Amino acid sequence: MPADELRSLYQEIILEHNKNPRNFRVMADADVTLEGYNPLCGDHYTVYLKIEGEVVKDVSFKGSGCAISKASASVMSTMVKGKTRQEAERLFDRFHALVTGKPDQSVNLDEIGSMAAFAGVSEFPARVKCASLAWHTLHAALENKQEAITTE
Amino acid sequence: MLAQPLMKGSPVQVSPFDVERLRRDFPILRTSVRGKPLIYLDNAATTQKPQVMIDALRRYYEAQNANIHRGVHYLSELGTKLYEDVRQKAKDFVRADDWREVIFVKGTTEAINLVASTYGRSRVNEGDEIVISGMEHHSNIVPWQMLCGEKNAKLRVIPLNDAGELLLDEYERLLTPTTRLVAVAHVSNALGTVNPLRQIIAMAHAKGIPVLVDGAQAVPHMKVDVRELDCDFYAFSAHKMYGPTGIGILYGKSSFLQDMPPYQGGGDMIKSVTFEKTLFNDLPYKFEAGTPNIADTIAFGATLDYLQSLDWTTLTQYEHDLLTYATEQLTEIRGLKVIGTAREKAGVLSFTLENIHPHDIGTILDQEGIAVRTGHHCAQPVMIRYDVPATVRASFAFYNTREEVDALVRGIHKVVEVFA
């Protein structure tokens, strides 16, 4: 790969999730379905949630976009599945801080797991929206927003 | 290198076409980005600026600054002369008949909005139609859409073929007794298509319909002659033709401009004002309310002098050859698809790579010091027409070289490597 900077953005984990996105499917019996759209570059995903009580039992997504947005959606789906709403929201906060370059000092690497691969995004301001799209859509879905999310 | 700013009436002949020499006139081309020499291929968004323009801008603020048109003091008279000289230069550049047909605006977008809100508002009524094309920039769509919304008029769109050429037989059918205006790009910013303007204009005129041309992407690449085209309005921006941002030109035939109501009210656009009645100024000032963008206009004059000093026959040929070379080189890359393959093209090479999003391509090329545009290029209907979310657009100027095209090709191979 060309430059160190670039390697910090396109981590192996990101390239791998982009190639083989997890939970990349329509969920016919989803309890919550919400669209996320990044008009600037055309990233467009739908996030599906299956919720039982306070627990997000299942997460999936479908759509198209750049490698960063797709890998981020994939990682999000694996991390949030089985978490409570509160835990999911906490992960959203963590991710947001990570990609906007404000990582919490007390951040526990075990807790953020694969999410850590996105730390390099903060060096690429134009790409923060790509990385955040699925997470913002999740956040809005958990708050029962009905309208499609856009990053603009 | 043109070390001294050019004075009016003393064009320097630069021939034959010597790209290395011309590159030295643009200081930014000597800079580096991310540790690599800058390769600037985003010229359709804005071009780089020659030293003579930068010098003129600086000189104005350092030694010439004053408000124009009303002062009796030395600097005001000097500023007025420098400013009005640019109107003459712009008139000469597009070969208009009369300096009064040259209106200074902020840019192409404002020029189109001016026509929409003056000519459009006074001439378009319920049930009337405006014809635009399927390859327009948002700035030649939205003002007409807003006008149609306000007047309950209809917006009709000339379709494109797969190559990105207008379907002229379809266009012919769209010209009806209720068509009030045709508004069309000279060159498409997303596809690079050069439209057959003379034919488009003649077809509209045969039915008594005026034509506005969005010339923003044409003026940097070819000599435009508004009289030969016989267009009724021609809009363009200085910053896309090696001039400063914030200044543009609306050319309009005086027969139209005379009858059009003013655009904005204020100082400069009036002859006299009382609380009972205002007498509007003559052309072109009727359309220029308020203190204009004096500094950038004067700097634009230096750009126009510079451009007039170039040999446009060799320049146009050089650019054409460069675009052909780039198209050939890129087409050889597996999975690369060129969007926009019209027979007549200028300046723009839009493409997609199989399974790799344009944004990722743009970021990786940026690491190589290569500036391209990725996205919808303010032409979302074009993206929909070709069923792509976005494209990568490499757009060229006369200072670009084959070596830079080769670097782009190497950059794209790196992209493919990363995502293999």
PDB file of N, CA, C and O in Angstrom, chain A residues 54-88:
ATOM      1  N   GLU A  54     -35.493  -4.299  25.757  1.00  0.00           N
ATOM      2  CA  GLU A  54     -34.411  -3.319  25.713  1.00  0.00           C
ATOM      3  C   GLU A  54     -33.248  -3.811  24.859  1.00  0.00           C
ATOM      4  O   GLU A  54     -32.245  -3.112  24.710  1.00  0.00           O
ATOM      5  N   VAL A  55     -33.378  -5.025  24.313  1.00  0.00           N
ATOM      6  CA  VAL A  55     -32.231  -5.627  23.626  1.00  0.00           C
ATOM      7  C   VAL A  55     -32.378  -5.583  22.100  1.00  0.00           C
ATOM      8  O   VAL A  55     -33.444  -5.889  21.551  1.00  0.00           O
ATOM      9  N   VAL A  56     -31.282  -5.184  21.443  1.00  0.00           N
ATOM     10  CA  VAL A  56     -31.242  -5.222  19.987  1.00  0.00           C
ATOM     11  C   VAL A  56     -30.866  -6.650  19.598  1.00  0.00           C
ATOM     12  O   VAL A  56     -29.696  -7.025  19.645  1.00  0.00           O
ATOM     13  N   LYS A  57     -31.855  -7.449  19.248  1.00  0.00           N
ATOM     14  CA  LYS A  57     -31.612  -8.868  19.011  1.00  0.00           C
ATOM     15  C   LYS A  57     -30.895  -9.107  17.686  1.00  0.00           C
ATOM     16  O   LYS A  57     -30.097 -10.029  17.574  1.00  0.00           O
ATOM     17  N   ASP A  58     -31.206  -8.292  16.707  1.00  0.00           N
ATOM     18  CA  ASP A  58     -30.579  -8.512  15.397  1.00  0.00           C
ATOM     19  C   ASP A  58     -30.418  -7.165  14.667  1.00  0.00           C
ATOM     20  O   ASP A  58     -31.220  -6.258  14.860  1.00  0.00           O
ATOM     21  N   VAL A  59     -29.345  -7.102  13.899  1.00  0.00           N
ATOM     22  CA  VAL A  59     -29.067  -5.899  13.102  1.00  0.00           C
ATOM     23  C   VAL A  59     -28.656  -6.348  11.707  1.00  0.00           C
ATOM     24  O   VAL A  59     -27.875  -7.290  11.567  1.00  0.00           O
ATOM     25  N   SER A  60     -29.175  -5.674  10.691  1.00  0.00           N
ATOM     26  CA  SER A  60     -28.651  -5.915   9.345  1.00  0.00           C
ATOM     27  C   SER A  60     -28.705  -4.608   8.568  1.00  0.00           C
ATOM     28  O   SER A  60     -29.281  -3.621   9.031  1.00  0.00           O
ATOM     29  N   PHE A  61     -28.048  -4.622   7.406  1.00  0.00           N
ATOM     30  CA  PHE A  61     -28.091  -3.414   6.571  1.00  0.00           C
ATOM     31  C   PHE A  61     -27.962  -3.807   5.111  1.00  0.00           C
ATOM     32  O   PHE A  61     -27.490  -4.902   4.777  1.00  0.00           O
ATOM     33  N   LYS A  62     -28.416  -2.912   4.268  1.00  0.00           N
ATOM     34  CA  LYS A  62     -28.345  -3.147   2.838  1.00  0.00           C
ATOM     35  C   LYS A  62     -28.173  -1.789   2.167  1.00  0.00           C
ATOM     36  O   LYS A  62     -28.664  -0.779   2.671  1.00  0.00           O
ATOM     37  N   GLY A  63     -27.483  -1.773   1.038  1.00  0.00           N
ATOM     38  CA  GLY A  63     -27.326  -0.509   0.325  1.00  0.00           C
ATOM     39  C   GLY A  63     -25.978  -0.452  -0.350  1.00  0.00           C
ATOM     40  O   GLY A  63     -25.310  -1.467  -0.544  1.00  0.00           O
ATOM     41  N   SER A  64     -25.556   0.755  -0.697  1.00  0.00           N
ATOM     42  CA  SER A  64     -24.283   0.889  -1.394  1.00  0.00           C
ATOM     43  C   SER A  64     -23.562   2.167  -0.982  1.00  0.00           C
ATOM     44  O   SER A  64     -24.185   3.122  -0.536  1.00  0.00           O
ATOM     45  N   GLY A  65     -22.265   2.124  -1.139  1.00  0.00           N
ATOM     46  CA  GLY A  65     -21.468   3.294  -0.806  1.00  0.00           C
ATOM     47  C   GLY A  65     -19.997   2.957  -0.842  1.00  0.00           C
ATOM     48  O   GLY A  65     -19.598   1.879  -1.295  1.00  0.00           O
ATOM     49  N   CYS A  66     -19.187   3.858  -0.345  1.00  0.00           N
ATOM     50  CA  CYS A  66     -17.743   3.669  -0.395  1.00  0.00           C
ATOM     51  C   CYS A  66     -17.294   2.613   0.614  1.00  0.00           C
ATOM     52  O   CYS A  66     -18.072   2.159   1.452  1.00  0.00           O
ATOM     53  N   ALA A  67     -16.030   2.236   0.542  1.00  0.00           N
ATOM     54  CA  ALA A  67     -15.481   1.187   1.403  1.00  0.00           C
ATOM     55  C   ALA A  67     -15.605   1.563   2.875  1.00  0.00           C
ATOM     56  O   ALA A  67     -15.940   0.717   3.716  1.00  0.00           O
ATOM     57  N   ILE A  68     -15.334   2.827   3.182  1.00  0.00           N
ATOM     58  CA  ILE A  68     -15.374   3.266   4.579  1.00  0.00           C
ATOM     59  C   ILE A  68     -16.791   3.136   5.136  1.00  0.00           C
ATOM     60  O   ILE A  68     -16.999   2.636   6.243  1.00  0.00           O
ATOM     61  N   SER A  69     -17.768   3.584   4.359  1.00  0.00           N
ATOM     62  CA  SER A  69     -19.146   3.553   4.860  1.00  0.00           C
ATOM     63  C   SER A  69     -19.653   2.119   4.980  1.00  0.00           C
ATOM     64  O   SER A  69     -20.347   1.771   5.939  1.00  0.00           O
ATOM     65  N   LYS A  70     -19.282   1.287   4.022  1.00  0.00           N
ATOM     66  CA  LYS A  70     -19.783  -0.090   4.058  1.00  0.00           C
ATOM     67  C   LYS A  70     -19.121  -0.885   5.191  1.00  0.00           C
ATOM     68  O   LYS A  70     -19.801  -1.585   5.943  1.00  0.00           O
ATOM     69  N   ALA A  71     -17.820  -0.733   5.331  1.00  0.00           N
ATOM     70  CA  ALA A  71     -17.119  -1.442   6.402  1.00  0.00           C
ATOM     71  C   ALA A  71     -17.625  -0.971   7.767  1.00  0.00           C
ATOM     72  O   ALA A  71     -17.790  -1.773   8.697  1.00  0.00           O
ATOM     73  N   SER A  72     -17.881   0.311   7.874  1.00  0.00           N
ATOM     74  CA  SER A  72     -18.362   0.855   9.131  1.00  0.00           C
ATOM     75  C   SER A  72     -19.738   0.285   9.481  1.00  0.00           C
ATOM     76  O   SER A  72     -20.010  -0.087  10.629  1.00  0.00           O
ATOM     77  N   ALA A  73     -20.600   0.193   8.471  1.00  0.00           N
ATOM     78  CA  ALA A  73     -21.930  -0.378   8.709  1.00  0.00           C
ATOM     79  C   ALA A  73     -21.806  -1.836   9.131  1.00  0.00           C
ATOM     80  O   ALA A  73     -22.505  -2.311  10.040  1.00  0.00           O
ATOM     81  N   SER A  74     -20.879  -2.551   8.486  1.00  0.00           N
ATOM     82  CA  SER A  74     -20.684  -3.964   8.795  1.00  0.00           C
ATOM     83  C   SER A  74     -20.192  -4.148  10.228  1.00  0.00           C
ATOM     84  O   SER A  74     -20.724  -4.963  10.995  1.00  0.00           O
ATOM     85  N   VAL A  75     -19.187  -3.373  10.604  1.00  0.00           N
ATOM     86  CA  VAL A  75     -18.644  -3.452  11.963  1.00  0.00           C
ATOM     87  C   VAL A  75     -19.722  -3.064  12.985  1.00  0.00           C
ATOM     88  O   VAL A  75     -19.897  -3.716  14.015  1.00  0.00           O
ATOM     89  N   MET A  76     -20.454  -2.024  12.658  1.00  0.00           N
ATOM     90  CA  MET A  76     -21.538  -1.597  13.537  1.00  0.00           C
ATOM     91  C   MET A  76     -22.509  -2.760  13.790  1.00  0.00           C
ATOM     92  O   MET A  76     -22.896  -3.040  14.918  1.00  0.00           O
ATOM     93  N   SER A  77     -22.882  -3.447  12.716  1.00  0.00           N
ATOM     94  CA  SER A  77     -23.878  -4.511  12.862  1.00  0.00           C
ATOM     95  C   SER A  77     -23.359  -5.627  13.768  1.00  0.00           C
ATOM     96  O   SER A  77     -24.123  -6.170  14.569  1.00  0.00           O
ATOM     97  N   THR A  78     -22.065  -5.943  13.647  1.00  0.00           N
ATOM     98  CA  THR A  78     -21.532  -7.026  14.489  1.00  0.00           C
ATOM     99  C   THR A  78     -21.413  -6.592  15.943  1.00  0.00           C
ATOM    100  O   THR A  78     -21.598  -7.403  16.856  1.00  0.00           O
ATOM    101  N   MET A  79     -21.128  -5.309  16.143  1.00  0.00           N
ATOM    102  CA  MET A  79     -20.899  -4.851  17.520  1.00  0.00           C
ATOM    103  C   MET A  79     -22.188  -4.643  18.298  1.00  0.00           C
ATOM    104  O   MET A  79     -22.238  -4.840  19.508  1.00  0.00           O
ATOM    105  N   VAL A  80     -23.221  -4.237  17.574  1.00  0.00           N
ATOM    106  CA  VAL A  80     -24.453  -3.831  18.266  1.00  0.00           C
ATOM    107  C   VAL A  80     -25.377  -5.019  18.537  1.00  0.00           C
ATOM    108  O   VAL A  80     -26.170  -5.012  19.473  1.00  0.00           O
ATOM    109  N   LYS A  81     -25.219  -6.042  17.718  1.00  0.00           N
ATOM    110  CA  LYS A  81     -26.110  -7.208  17.864  1.00  0.00           C
ATOM    111  C   LYS A  81     -26.016  -7.792  19.286  1.00  0.00           C
ATOM    112  O   LYS A  81     -24.919  -8.069  19.767  1.00  0.00           O
ATOM    113  N   GLY A  82     -27.158  -7.939  19.909  1.00  0.00           N
ATOM    114  CA  GLY A  82     -27.201  -8.522  21.251  1.00  0.00           C
ATOM    115  C   GLY A  82     -27.004  -7.518  22.382  1.00  0.00           C
ATOM    116  O   GLY A  82     -27.126  -7.869  23.554  1.00  0.00           O
ATOM    117  N   LYS A  83     -26.705  -6.278  22.027  1.00  0.00           N
ATOM    118  CA  LYS A  83     -26.510  -5.252  23.071  1.00  0.00           C
ATOM    119  C   LYS A  83     -27.848  -4.623  23.464  1.00  0.00           C
ATOM    120  O   LYS A  83     -28.802  -4.666  22.685  1.00  0.00           O
ATOM    121  N   THR A  84     -27.867  -4.039  24.666  1.00  0.00           N
ATOM    122  CA  THR A  84     -29.061  -3.279  25.050  1.00  0.00           C
ATOM    123  C   THR A  84     -29.037  -1.954  24.313  1.00  0.00           C
ATOM    124  O   THR A  84     -28.002  -1.534  23.784  1.00  0.00           O
ATOM    125  N   ARG A  85     -30.188  -1.298  24.287  1.00  0.00           N
ATOM    126  CA  ARG A  85     -30.271   0.022  23.659  1.00  0.00           C
ATOM    127  C   ARG A  85     -29.210   0.950  24.246  1.00  0.00           C
ATOM    128  O   ARG A  85     -28.535   1.680  23.524  1.00  0.00           O
ATOM    129  N   GLN A  86     -29.099   0.903  25.557  1.00  0.00           N
ATOM    130  CA  GLN A  86     -28.165   1.800  26.244  1.00  0.00           C
ATOM    131  C   GLN A  86     -26.716   1.509  25.836  1.00  0.00           C
ATOM    132  O   GLN A  86     -25.936   2.425  25.589  1.00  0.00           O
ATOM    133  N   GLU A  87     -26.392   0.214  25.763  1.00  0.00           N
ATOM    134  CA  GLU A  87     -25.031  -0.165  25.344  1.00  0.00           C
ATOM    135  C   GLU A  87     -24.763   0.258  23.896  1.00  0.00           C
ATOM    136  O   GLU A  87     -23.669   0.713  23.562  1.00  0.00           O
ATOM    137  N   ALA A  88     -25.793   0.100  23.072  1.00  0.00           N
ATOM    138  CA  ALA A  88     -25.644   0.490  21.657  1.00  0.00           C
ATOM    139  C   ALA A  88     -25.404   1.995  21.540  1.00  0.00           C
ATOM    140  O   ALA A  88     -24.554   2.439  20.759  1.00  0.00           O
TER     141      ALA A  88
END
